[in-house]
Coordinates of C-alpha atoms in Angstrom, one line a residue:
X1 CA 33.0 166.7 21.4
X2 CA 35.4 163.8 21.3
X3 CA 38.8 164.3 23.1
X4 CA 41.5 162.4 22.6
X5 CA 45.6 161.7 23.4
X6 CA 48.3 162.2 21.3
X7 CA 50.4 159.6 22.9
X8 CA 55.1 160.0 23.0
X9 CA 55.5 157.2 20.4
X10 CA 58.9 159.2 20.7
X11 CA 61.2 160.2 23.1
X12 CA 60.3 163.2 25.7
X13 CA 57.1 164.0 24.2
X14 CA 56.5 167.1 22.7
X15 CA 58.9 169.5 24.8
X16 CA 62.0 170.4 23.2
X17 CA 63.5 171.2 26.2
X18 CA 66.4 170.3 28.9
X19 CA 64.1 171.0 31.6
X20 CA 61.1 169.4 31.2
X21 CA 60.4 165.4 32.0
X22 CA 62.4 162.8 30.2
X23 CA 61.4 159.6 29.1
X24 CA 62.2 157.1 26.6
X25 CA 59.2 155.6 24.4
X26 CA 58.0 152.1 25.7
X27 CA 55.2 149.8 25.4
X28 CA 54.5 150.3 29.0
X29 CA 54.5 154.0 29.2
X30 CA 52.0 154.0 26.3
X31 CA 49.7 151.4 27.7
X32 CA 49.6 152.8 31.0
X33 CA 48.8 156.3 29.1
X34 CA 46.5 154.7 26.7
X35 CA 44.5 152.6 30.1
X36 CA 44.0 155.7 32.3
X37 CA 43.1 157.8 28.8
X38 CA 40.2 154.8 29.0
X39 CA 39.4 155.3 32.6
X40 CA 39.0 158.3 32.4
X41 CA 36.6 158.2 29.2
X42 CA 38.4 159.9 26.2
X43 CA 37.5 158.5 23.1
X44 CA 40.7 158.0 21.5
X45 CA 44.6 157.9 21.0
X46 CA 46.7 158.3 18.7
X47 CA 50.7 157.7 17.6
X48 CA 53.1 159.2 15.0
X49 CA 55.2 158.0 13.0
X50 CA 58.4 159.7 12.9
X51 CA 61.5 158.0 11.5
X52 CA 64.2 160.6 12.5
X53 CA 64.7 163.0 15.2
X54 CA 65.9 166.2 15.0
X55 CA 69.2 165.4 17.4
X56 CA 70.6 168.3 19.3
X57 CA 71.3 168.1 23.2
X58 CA 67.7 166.5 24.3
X59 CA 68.3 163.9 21.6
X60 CA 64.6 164.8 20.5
X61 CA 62.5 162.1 18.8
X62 CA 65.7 160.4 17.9
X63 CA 64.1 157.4 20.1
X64 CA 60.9 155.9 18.1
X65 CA 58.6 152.8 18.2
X66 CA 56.8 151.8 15.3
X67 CA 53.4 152.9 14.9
X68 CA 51.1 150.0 13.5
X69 CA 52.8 147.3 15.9
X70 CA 52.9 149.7 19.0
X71 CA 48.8 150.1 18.4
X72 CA 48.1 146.3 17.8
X73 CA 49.3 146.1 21.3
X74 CA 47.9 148.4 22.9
X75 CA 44.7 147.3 20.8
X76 CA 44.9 143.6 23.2
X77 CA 44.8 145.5 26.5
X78 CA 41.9 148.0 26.2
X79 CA 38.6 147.5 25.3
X80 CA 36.8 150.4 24.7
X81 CA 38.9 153.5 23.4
X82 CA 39.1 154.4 19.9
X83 CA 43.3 153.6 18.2
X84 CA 44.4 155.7 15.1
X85 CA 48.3 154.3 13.7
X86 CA 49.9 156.6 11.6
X87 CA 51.1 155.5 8.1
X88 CA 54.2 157.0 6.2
X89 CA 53.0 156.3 2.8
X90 CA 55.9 157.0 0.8
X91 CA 57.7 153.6 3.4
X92 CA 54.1 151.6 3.2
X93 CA 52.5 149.8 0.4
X94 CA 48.6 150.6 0.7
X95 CA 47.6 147.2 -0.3
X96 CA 49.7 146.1 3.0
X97 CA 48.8 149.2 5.1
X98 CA 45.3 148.0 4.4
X99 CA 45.5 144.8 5.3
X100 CA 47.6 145.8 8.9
X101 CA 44.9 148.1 9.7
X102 CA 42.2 144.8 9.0
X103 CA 44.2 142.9 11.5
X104 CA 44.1 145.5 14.3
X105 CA 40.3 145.8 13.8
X106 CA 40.3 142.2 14.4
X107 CA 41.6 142.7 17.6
X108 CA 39.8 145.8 18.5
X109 CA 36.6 145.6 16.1
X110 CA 35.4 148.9 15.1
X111 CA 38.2 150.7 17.3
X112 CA 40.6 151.1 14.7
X113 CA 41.7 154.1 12.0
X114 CA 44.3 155.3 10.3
X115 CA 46.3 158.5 9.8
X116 CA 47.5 159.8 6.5
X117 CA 51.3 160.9 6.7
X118 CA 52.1 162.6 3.3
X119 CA 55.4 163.1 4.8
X120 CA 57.3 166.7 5.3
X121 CA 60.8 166.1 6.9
X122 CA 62.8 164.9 3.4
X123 CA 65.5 163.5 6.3
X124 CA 63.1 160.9 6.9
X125 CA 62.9 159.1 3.7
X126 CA 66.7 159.9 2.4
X127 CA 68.2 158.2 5.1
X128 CA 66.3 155.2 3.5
X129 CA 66.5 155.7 0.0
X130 CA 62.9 156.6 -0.3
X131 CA 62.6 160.4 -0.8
X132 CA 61.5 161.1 -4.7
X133 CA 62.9 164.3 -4.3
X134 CA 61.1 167.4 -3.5
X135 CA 59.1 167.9 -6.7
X136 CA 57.0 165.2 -4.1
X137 CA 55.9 168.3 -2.2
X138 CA 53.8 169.1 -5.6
X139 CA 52.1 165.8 -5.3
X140 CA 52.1 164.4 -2.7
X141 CA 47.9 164.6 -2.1
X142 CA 47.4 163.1 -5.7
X143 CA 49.5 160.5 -4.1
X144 CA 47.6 159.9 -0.9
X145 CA 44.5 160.4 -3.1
X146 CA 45.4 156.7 -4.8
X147 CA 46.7 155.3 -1.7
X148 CA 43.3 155.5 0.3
X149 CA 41.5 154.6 -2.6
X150 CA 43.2 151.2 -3.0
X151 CA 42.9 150.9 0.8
X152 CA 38.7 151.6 0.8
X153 CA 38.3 149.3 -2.8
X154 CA 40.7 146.3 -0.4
X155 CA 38.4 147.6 2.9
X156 CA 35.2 147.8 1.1
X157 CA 35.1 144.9 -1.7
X158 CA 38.0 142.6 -0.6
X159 CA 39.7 143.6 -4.2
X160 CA 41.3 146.0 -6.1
X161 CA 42.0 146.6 -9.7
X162 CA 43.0 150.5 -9.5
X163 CA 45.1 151.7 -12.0
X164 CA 47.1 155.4 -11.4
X165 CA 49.7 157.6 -11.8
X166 CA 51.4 156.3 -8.6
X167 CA 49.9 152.5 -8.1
X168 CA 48.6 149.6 -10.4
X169 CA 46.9 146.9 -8.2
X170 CA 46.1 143.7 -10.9
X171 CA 43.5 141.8 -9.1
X172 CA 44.5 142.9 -5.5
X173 CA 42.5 140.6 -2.8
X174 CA 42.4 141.4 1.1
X175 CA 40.4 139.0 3.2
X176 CA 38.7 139.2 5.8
X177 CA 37.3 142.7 5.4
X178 CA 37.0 144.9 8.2
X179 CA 34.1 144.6 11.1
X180 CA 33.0 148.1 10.3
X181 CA 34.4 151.2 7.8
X182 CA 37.8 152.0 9.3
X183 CA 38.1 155.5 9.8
X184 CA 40.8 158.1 8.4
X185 CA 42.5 160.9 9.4
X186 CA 44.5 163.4 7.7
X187 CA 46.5 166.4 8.0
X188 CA 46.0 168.8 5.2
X189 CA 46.7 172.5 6.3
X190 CA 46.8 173.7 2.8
X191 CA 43.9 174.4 0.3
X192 CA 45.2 171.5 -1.3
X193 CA 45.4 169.2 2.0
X194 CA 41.8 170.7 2.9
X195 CA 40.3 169.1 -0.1
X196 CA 41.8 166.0 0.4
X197 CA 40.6 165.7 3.5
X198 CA 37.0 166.7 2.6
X199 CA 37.1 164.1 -0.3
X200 CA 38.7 161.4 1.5
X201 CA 39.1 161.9 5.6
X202 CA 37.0 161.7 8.4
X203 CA 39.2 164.0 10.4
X204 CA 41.5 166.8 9.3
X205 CA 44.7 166.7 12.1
X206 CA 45.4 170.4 12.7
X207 CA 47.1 172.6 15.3
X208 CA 46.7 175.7 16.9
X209 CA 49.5 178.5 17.6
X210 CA 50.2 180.2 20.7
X211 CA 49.0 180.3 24.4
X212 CA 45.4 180.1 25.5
X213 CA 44.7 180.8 21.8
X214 CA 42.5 178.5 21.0
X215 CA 40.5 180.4 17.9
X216 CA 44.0 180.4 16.2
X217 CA 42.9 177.0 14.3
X218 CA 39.4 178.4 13.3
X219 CA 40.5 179.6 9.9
X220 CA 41.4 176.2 9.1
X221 CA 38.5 175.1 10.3
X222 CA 36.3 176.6 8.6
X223 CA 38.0 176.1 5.0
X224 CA 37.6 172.5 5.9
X225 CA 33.9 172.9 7.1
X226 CA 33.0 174.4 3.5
X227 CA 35.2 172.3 1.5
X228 CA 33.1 169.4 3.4
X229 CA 29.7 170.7 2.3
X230 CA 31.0 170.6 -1.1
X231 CA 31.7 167.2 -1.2
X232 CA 28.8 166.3 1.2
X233 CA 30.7 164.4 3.6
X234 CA 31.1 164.0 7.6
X235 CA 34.7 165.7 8.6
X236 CA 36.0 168.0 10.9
X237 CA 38.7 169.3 12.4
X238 CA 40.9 167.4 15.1
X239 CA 42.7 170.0 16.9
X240 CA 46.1 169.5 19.1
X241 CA 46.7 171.5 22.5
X242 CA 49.3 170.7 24.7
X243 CA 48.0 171.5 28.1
X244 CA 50.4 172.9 31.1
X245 CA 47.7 173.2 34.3
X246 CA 48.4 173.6 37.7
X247 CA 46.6 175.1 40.6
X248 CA 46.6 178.3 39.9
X249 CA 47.8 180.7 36.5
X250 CA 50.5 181.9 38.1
X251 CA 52.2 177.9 38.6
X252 CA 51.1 177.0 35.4
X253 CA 52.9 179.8 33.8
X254 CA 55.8 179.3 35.9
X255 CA 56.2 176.0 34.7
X256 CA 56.3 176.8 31.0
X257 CA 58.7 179.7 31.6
X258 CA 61.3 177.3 32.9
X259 CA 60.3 174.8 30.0
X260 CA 61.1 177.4 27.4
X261 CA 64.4 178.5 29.0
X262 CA 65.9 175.3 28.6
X263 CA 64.9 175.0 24.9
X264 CA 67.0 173.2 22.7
X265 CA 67.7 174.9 19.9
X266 CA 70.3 173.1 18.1
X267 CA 67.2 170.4 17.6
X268 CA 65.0 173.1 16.7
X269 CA 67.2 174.8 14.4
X270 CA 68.0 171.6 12.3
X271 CA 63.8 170.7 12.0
X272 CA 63.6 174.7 11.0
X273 CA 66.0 173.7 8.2
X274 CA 63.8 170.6 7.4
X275 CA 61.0 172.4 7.0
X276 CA 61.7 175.3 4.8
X277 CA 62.7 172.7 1.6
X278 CA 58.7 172.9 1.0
X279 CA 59.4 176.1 -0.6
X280 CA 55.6 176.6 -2.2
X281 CA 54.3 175.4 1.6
X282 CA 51.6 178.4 2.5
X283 CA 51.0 180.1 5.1
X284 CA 48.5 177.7 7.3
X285 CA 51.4 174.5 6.1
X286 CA 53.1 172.3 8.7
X287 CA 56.4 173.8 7.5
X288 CA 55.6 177.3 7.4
X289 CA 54.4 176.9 11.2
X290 CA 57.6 175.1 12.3
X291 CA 60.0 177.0 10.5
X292 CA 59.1 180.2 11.9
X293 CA 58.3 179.2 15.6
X294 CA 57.3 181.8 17.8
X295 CA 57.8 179.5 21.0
X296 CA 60.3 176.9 19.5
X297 CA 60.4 174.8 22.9
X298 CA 56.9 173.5 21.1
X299 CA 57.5 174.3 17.5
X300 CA 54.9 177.1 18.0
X301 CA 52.0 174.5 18.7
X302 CA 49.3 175.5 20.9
X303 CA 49.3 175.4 24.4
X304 CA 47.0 175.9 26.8
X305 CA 48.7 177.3 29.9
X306 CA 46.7 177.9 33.5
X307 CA 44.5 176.9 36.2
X308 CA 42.4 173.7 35.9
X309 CA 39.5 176.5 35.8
X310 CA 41.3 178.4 33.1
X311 CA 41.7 175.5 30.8
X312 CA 38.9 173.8 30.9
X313 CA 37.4 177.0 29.8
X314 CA 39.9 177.2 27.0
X315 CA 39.1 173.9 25.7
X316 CA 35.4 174.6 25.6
X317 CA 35.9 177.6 24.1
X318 CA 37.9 175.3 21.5
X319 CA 35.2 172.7 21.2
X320 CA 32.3 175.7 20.3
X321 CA 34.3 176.8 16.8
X322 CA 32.7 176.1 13.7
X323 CA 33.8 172.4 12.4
X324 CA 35.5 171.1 15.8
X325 CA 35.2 167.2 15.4
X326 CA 37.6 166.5 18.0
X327 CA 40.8 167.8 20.2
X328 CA 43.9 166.1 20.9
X329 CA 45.8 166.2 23.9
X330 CA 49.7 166.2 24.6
X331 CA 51.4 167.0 28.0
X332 CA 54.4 167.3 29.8
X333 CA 54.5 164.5 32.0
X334 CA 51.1 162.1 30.2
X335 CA 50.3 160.0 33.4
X336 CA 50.3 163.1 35.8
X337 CA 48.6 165.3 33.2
X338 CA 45.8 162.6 32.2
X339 CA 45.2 162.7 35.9
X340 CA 44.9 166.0 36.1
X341 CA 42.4 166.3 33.2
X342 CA 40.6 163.2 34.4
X343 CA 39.7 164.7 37.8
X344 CA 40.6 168.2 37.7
X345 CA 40.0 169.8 34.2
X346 CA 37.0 167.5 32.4
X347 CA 34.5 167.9 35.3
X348 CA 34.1 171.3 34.8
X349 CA 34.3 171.2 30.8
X350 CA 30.4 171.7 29.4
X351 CA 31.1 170.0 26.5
X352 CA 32.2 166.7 28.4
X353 CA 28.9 167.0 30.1
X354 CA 28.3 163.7 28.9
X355 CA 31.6 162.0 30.6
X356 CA 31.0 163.6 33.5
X357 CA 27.4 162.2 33.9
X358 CA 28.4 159.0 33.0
X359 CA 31.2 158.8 35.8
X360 CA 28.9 160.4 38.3
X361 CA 26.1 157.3 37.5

């Protein structure tokens, strides 16, 4: 089971409230994150992209670094841990996407991937002239469909002459190619998105909903696990907790009952009204799942809420569903909670057995 971090490319993580710990987004922060994520043996990290924020009091993700460049760096000063950057392809050309991703392989060979961002929040591409309306939300996998196949023809035979609905590459040359296949990631909740990602992904970004829920992502999982025998391929599900541990239940829950009461919920109120322009989004959709947040100080993501006891056990129980592939961390405070699970959570976690024998040696 591969675990990984989900690092605050923007501001304040993924709280959405006045009460939980502020930070702005820096290359620092993120390599001291991404270094003690090594230490302590996860296997990767990844960053967003988000190009707007949803505002309100907490000023939430209205602070941003840039994906590829932020991961380039942090790709010079580790040496071991899997990087994913995260590609808006409606701002990104694949052809150049393509040949970024070679260049951060060539400082990290074999440690680099990409995530596919299909793209949800229309604010994020107006602003720039760049939204094709929402008729997109009809098409948008046909169009990541051709983007990944120019970027595996450019990754695979240092050419492409791909001709589609959406691109037309004449001759299209990328050299050097990558040191080995560079690995993608996507985020398809639909039955749409879930073929995509058997046909094209190696992972399948999803979330679960609620506390200490973890089986609340097994549906999706397992669409994806049959839609991947279909095609024959090698992806699973990458799932995202945010984890809130402490000593005991009791301080854990504590702690996220004083997070929730300072919610903002001007911010989550405008990112509601974001998501709800996907009117034909179903029920397991990104949008769906924001716009009708049960515990909006999260957007309604899963948590994990407890002792270090308690989660750890929660997270195995999430590694043993059908089609797991990997799970993604987020936390309040990163450093302090990386600690935490470095000492406190994964040495009790059976299916980190392997870490924890490794550090023991």
């Amino acid at each position: 089971m591969e675990i990984g971090v989900f690092i605050p490319i923007g501001n304040n993580g993924w709280l959405i409230s006045d009460n939980s710990p502020t930070y702005m987004p820096t290359f620092e922060l993120n390599k001291q994150i991404v270094q003690k994520a090594e230490g302590y043996g996860l296997d990767f990290a990844l960053s967003m992209i988000k190009l707007r924020g949803f505002g309100g009091r907490t000023e939430h993700w209205d602070h941003n670094l840039e994906s590829f460049t932020l991961m380039a760096g942090l790709a010079a000063v580790t040496s071991k841990i899997k990087l994913f950057a995260s590609s808006a392809i409606l701002t990104l050309p694949p052809a150049i996407c393509a040949r970024m991703a070679v260049t951060i392989d060539s400082i990290a060979p074999g440690r680099f991937g990409v995530n596919i961002v299909t793209g949800w929040q229309p604010a994020e591409y107006e602003q720039m002239g760049l939204w094709p309306g929402n008729s997109y939300f009809g098409y948008r996998y046909d169009y990541a469909e051709e983007y990944v196949q120019v970027m595996k023809d450019l990754w695979t035979h240092g050419k492409s002459d791909f001709k589609g609905k959406h691109f037309t590459m004449t001759d299209c040359k990328l050299s050097p190619l990558p040191s080995q296949p560079i690995k993608i990631i996507a985020a398809g909740q639909s039955e749409r998105g879930t073929r995509f990602a058997a046909e094209h992904a190696d992972y399948n970004f999803m979330g679960a909903s609620g506390h200490n829920q973890p089986h609340t992502f097994e549906k999706g999982a397992t669409a994806l696990k049959k839609a991947a025998e279909i095609t024959g391929r090698n992806v699973g599900a990458m799932v995202l907790f945010m984890i809130i541990a402490e000593d005991t239940d009791e301080m854990a829950q504590k702690k996220w009952d004083w997070y929730a009461e300072g919610v903002d919920l001007d911010a989550t109120s405008w990112v509601a009204k974001q998501a709800v322009q996907d009117v034909k989004a179903g029920s397991a959709a990104t949008a769906t799942r924001i716009s009708g947040a049960d515990n909006p100080v999260n957007l309604n993501g899963g948590a994990l809420i407890g002792s270090f006891e308690t989660v750890a056990k929660l997270l195995d129980e999430a590694a043993g569903l059908a089609g797991t592939k990997g799970i993604m961390l987020i936390f309040d405070d990163f450093l302090e909670g990386l600690d935490k699970f470095g000492k406190k959570i994964q040495p009790l976690m059976k299916s980190r057995s392997h870490v924890n024998g490794l550090a023991a040696a």
